[in-house]
Short mmCIF file of C-alpha atoms and ligand atoms in Angstrom, two decimals:
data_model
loop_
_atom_site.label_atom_id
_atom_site.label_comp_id
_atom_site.label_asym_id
_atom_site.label_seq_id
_atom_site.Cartn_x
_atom_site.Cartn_y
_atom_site.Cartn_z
CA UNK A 1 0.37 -4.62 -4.26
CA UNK A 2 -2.40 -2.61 -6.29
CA UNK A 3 -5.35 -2.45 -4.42
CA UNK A 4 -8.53 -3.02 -6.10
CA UNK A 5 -11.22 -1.06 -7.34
CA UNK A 6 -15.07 -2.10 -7.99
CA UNK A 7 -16.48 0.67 -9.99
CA UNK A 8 -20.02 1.29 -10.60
CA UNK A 9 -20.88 3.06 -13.94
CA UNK A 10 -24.98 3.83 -13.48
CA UNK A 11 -25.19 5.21 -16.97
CA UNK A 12 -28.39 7.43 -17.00
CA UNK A 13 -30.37 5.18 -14.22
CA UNK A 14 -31.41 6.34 -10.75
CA UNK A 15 -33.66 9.13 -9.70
CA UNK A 16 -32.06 11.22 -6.70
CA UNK A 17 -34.05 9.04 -4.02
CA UNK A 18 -32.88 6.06 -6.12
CA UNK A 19 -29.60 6.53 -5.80
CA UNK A 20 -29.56 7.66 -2.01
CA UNK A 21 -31.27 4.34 -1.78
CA UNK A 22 -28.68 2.09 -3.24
CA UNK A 23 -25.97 3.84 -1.25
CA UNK A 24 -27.69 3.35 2.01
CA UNK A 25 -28.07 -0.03 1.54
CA UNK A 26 -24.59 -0.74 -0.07
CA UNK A 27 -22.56 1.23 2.98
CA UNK A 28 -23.83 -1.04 5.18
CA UNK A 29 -23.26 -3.78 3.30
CA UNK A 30 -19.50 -3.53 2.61
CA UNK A 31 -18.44 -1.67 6.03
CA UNK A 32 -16.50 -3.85 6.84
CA UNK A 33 -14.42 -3.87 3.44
CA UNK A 34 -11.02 -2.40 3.20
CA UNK A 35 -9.12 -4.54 0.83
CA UNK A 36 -10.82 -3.24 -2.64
CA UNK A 37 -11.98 0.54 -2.91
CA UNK A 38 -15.90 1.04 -3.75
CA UNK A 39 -16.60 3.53 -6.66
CA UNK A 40 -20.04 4.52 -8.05
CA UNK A 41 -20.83 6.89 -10.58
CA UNK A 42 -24.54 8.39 -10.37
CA UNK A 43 -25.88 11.26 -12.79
CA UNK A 44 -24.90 14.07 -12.10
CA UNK A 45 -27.73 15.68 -10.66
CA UNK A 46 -27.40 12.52 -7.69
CA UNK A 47 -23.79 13.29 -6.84
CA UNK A 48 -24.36 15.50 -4.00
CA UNK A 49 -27.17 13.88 -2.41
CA UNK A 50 -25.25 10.37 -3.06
CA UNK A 51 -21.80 12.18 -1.67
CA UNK A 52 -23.60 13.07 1.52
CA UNK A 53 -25.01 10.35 2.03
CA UNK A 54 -21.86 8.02 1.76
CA UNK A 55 -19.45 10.70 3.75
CA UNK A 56 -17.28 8.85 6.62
CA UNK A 57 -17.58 5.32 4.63
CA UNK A 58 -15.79 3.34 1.81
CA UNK A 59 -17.68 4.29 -0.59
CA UNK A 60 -15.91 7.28 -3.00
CA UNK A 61 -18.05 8.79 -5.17
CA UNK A 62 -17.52 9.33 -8.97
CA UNK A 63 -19.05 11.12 -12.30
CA UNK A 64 -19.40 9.64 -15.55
CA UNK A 65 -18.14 12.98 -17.45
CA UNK A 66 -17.22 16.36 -17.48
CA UNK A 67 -15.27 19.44 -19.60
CA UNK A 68 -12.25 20.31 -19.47
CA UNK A 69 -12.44 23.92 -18.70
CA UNK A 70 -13.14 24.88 -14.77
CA UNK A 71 -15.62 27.34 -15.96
CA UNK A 72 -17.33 29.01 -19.21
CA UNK A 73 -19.95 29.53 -22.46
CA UNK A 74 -20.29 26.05 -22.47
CA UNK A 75 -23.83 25.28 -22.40
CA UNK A 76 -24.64 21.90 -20.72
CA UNK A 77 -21.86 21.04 -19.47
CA UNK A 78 -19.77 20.36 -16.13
CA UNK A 79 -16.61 21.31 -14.69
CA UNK A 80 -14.07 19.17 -12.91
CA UNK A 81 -14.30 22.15 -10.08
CA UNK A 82 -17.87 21.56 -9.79
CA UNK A 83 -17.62 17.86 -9.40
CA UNK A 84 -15.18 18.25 -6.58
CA UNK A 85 -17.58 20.42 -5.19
CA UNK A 86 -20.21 17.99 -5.40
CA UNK A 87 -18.29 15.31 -3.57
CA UNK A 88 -16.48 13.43 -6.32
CA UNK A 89 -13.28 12.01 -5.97
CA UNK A 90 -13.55 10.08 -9.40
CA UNK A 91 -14.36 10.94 -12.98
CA UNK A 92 -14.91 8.41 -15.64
CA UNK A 93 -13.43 9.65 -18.57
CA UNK A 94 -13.36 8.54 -22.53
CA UNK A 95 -16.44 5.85 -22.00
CA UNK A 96 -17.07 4.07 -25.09
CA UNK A 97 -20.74 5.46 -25.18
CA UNK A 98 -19.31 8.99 -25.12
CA UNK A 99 -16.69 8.16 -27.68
CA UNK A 100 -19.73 6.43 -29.99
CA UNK A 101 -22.74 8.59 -29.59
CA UNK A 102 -20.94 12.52 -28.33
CA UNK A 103 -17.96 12.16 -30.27
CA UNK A 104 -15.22 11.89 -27.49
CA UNK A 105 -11.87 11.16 -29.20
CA UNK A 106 -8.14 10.54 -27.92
CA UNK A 107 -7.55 14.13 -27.64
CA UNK A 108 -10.29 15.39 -25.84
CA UNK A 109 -9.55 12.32 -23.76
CA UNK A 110 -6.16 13.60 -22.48
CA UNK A 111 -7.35 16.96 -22.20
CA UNK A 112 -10.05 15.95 -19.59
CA UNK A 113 -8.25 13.72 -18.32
CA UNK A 114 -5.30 16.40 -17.50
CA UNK A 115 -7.41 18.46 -16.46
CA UNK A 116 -9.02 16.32 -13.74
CA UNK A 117 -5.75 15.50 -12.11
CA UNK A 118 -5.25 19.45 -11.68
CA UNK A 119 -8.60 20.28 -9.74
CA UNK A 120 -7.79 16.92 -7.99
CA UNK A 121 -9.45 14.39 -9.17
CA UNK A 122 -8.66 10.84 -9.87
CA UNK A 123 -9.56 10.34 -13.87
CA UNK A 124 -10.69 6.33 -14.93
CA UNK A 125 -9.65 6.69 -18.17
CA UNK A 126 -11.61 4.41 -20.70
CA UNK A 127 -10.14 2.31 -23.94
CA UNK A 128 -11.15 -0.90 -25.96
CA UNK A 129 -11.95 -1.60 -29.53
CA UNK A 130 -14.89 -2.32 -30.82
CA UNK A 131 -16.10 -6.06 -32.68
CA UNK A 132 -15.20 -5.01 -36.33
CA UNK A 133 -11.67 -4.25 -34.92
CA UNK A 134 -11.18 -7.21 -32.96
CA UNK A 135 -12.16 -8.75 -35.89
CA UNK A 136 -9.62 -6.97 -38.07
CA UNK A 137 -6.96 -8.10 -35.73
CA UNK A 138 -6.70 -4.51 -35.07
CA UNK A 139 -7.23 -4.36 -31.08
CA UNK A 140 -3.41 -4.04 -29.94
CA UNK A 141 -3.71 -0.81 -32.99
CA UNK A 142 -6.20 0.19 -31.52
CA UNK A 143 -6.16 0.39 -27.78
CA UNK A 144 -2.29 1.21 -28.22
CA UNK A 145 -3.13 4.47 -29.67
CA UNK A 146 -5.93 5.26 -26.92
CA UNK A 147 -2.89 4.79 -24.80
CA UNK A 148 -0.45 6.81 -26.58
CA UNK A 149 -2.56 9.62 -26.92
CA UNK A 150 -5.71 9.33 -24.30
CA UNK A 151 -2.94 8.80 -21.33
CA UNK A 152 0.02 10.87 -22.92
CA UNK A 153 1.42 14.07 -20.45
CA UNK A 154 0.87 12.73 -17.56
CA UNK A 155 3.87 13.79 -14.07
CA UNK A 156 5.69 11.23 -11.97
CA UNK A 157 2.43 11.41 -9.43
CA UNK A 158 0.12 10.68 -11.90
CA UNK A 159 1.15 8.18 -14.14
CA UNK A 160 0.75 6.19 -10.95
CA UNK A 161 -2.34 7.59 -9.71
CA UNK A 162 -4.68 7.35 -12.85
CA UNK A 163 -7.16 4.19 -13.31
CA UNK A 164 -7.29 2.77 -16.53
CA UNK A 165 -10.44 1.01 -17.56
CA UNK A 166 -9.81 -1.91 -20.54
CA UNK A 167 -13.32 -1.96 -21.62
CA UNK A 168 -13.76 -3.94 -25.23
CA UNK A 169 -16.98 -2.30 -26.75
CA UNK A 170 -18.24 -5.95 -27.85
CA UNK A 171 -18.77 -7.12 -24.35
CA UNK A 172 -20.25 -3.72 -22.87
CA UNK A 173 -24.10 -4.39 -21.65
CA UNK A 174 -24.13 -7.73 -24.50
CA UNK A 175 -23.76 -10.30 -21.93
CA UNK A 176 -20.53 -11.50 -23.54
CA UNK A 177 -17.18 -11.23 -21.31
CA UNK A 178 -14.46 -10.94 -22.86
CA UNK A 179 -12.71 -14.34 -21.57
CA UNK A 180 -9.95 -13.82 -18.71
CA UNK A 181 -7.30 -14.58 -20.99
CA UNK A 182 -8.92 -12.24 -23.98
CA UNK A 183 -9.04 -9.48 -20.82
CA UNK A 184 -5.79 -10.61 -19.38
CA UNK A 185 -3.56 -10.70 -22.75
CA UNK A 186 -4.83 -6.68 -23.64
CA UNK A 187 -4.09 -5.72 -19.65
CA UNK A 188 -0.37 -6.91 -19.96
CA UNK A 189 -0.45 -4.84 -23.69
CA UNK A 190 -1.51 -1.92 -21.79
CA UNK A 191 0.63 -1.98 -18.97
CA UNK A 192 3.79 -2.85 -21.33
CA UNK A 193 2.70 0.13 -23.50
CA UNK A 194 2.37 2.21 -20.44
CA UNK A 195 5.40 1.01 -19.38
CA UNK A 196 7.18 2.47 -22.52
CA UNK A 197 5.82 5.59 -21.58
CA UNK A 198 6.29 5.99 -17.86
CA UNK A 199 8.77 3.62 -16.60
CA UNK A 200 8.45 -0.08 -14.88
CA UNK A 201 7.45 2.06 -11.03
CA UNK A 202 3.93 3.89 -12.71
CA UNK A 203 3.17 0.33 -14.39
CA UNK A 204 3.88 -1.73 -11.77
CA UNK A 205 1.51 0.72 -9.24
CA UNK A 206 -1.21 1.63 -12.26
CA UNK A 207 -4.60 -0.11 -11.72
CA UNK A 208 -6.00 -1.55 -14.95
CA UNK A 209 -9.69 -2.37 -14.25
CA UNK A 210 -11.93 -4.68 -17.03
CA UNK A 211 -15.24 -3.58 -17.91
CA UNK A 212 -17.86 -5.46 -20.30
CA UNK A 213 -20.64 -7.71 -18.40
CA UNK A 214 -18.74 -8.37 -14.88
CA UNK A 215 -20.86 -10.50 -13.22
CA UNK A 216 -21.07 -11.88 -9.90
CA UNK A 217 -20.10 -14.97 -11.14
CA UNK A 218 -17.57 -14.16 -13.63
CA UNK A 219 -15.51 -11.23 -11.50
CA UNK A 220 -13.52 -13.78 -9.37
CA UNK A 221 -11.74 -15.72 -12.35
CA UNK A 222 -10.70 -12.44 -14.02
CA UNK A 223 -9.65 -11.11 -10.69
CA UNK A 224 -7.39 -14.15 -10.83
CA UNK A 225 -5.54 -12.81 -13.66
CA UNK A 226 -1.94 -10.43 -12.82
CA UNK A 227 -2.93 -7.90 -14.86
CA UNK A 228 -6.72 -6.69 -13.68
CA UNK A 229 -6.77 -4.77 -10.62
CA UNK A 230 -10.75 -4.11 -10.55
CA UNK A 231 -14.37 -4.09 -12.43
CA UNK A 232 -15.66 -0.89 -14.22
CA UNK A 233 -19.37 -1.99 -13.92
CA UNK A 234 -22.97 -1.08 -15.52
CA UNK A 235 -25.66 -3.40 -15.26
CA UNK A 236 -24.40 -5.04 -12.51
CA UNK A 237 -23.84 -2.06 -10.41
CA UNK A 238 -27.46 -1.25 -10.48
CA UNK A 239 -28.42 -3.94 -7.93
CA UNK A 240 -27.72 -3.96 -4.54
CA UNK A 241 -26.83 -7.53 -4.18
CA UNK A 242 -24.85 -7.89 -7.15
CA UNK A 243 -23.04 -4.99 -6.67
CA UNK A 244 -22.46 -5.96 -3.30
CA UNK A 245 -21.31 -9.38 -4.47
CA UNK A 246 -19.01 -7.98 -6.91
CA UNK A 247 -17.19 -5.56 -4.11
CA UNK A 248 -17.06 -8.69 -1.64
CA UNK A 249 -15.57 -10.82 -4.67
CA UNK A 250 -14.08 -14.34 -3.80
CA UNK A 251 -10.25 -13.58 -3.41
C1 PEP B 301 -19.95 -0.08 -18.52
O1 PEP B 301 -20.94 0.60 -18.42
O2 PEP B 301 -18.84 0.47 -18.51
C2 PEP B 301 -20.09 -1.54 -18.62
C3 PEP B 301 -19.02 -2.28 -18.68
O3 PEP B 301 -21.37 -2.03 -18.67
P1 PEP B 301 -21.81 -3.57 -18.44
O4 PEP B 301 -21.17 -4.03 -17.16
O5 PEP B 301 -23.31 -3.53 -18.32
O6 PEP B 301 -21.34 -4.36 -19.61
#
């Protein structure tokens, strides 16, 4: 049984006191929730202040980035040791805004993505295709290659460990969901693809989560579906009660 994950992407929202804020009020809001793990993803200058201030509760802490390298000449940049250090436990990697507007691509993907699992981190490794591919009839192309070679390398450990976020760029912050059998049919694709890479075990335990306008009252239909084991949220994440809603999703 995969246990779910609710994710909360902020993008670049929340001031410091902002973000201690919405954790305060969230922790006590979902104390008593153990059967889906809590996730959200500040800036980076909120991590520690947000870390501390969700230590001892279910709510793990995650950034939205970082390099590869643990330390260097790299001049704005963040290192998976320093994230650690901050308190994360998560690191979204490959978003579709970082592949779009900073040039992210499969293979700095997997390198990032390697490199978080060895400073110990848990990467949520991002893929989807974008309108003009779905379009093209393109997507299985498309998101089978960010597979292949985003999510290639990985040990016995961590081809069960990493999160996998099926995020089609058409339904990111647009207000259109992808349906739950649009989402559903490109969840089995990735798991079979994963599958081909890492053996029935890793698929079977892998967590795909679906990202693109989860809503309160869309999340419990796609939850419904075999293949999605969680949300990889922006807008909705923002807002206490939403977000709340979202983690405390009808089962
Ligand atoms: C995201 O930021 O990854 C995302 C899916 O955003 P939204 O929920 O606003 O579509």
């Amino acid at each position: 049984m995969r246990k779910p994950i609710m994710a909360g992407n902020w993008k670049m929202h929340k001031t410091i006191a902002e973000s201690v804020d919405f954790v305060s009020k969230v922790k006590s809001n979902v104390s008593d929730v153990k059967d889906c793990e809590i996730v959200v993803c500040p800036v980076f200058t909120a991590l520690k202040s947000v870390a501390d201030a969700a230590k001892g509760t279910n709510v793990c802490i995650g950034a939205q980035n970082m390099h590869w390298e643990e330390k260097g000449a790299f001049t704005g940049e963040i290192s998976p040791k320093m994230l650690l250090d901050a308190g994360c436990k998560y690191v979204i990697i490959g978003h579709s805004e970082r592949r779009q507007y900073f040039g992210e691509t499969n293979e700095t993907v997997n390198k990032k993505m390697l490199s978080a699992f060895k400073h110990g981190l848990v990467p949520i490794v991002c893929i989807g295709e974008t309108l003009a591919e779905r379009e093209k009839n393109i997507t299985f192309d498309v998101v089978g290659k960010q597979v292949k070679e985003g999510l290639a390398g990985l040990t016995g450990n961590q081809s069960s460990e990493v999160v996998i976020a099926y995020e089609p760029v058409w339904a990111i912050g647009t207000g259109k969901t992808a349906s739950p059998a649009q989402a559903q049919e490109v969840h089995e694709f990735v798991r079979k693809t994963f599958t081909e890479m890492y053996g029935k075990d890793a698929a079977a335990k892998v967590r795909i989560l679906y990202g693109g306008s989860v809503k309160p009252d869309n999340v419990s239909e796609l939850m419904k579906q075999p293949d999605i084991d969680g949300g990889l949220v922006g807008g909705a994440a923002l807002e206490v009660d939403s977000y709340t809603k979202l983690i405390k999703f009808q089962r």
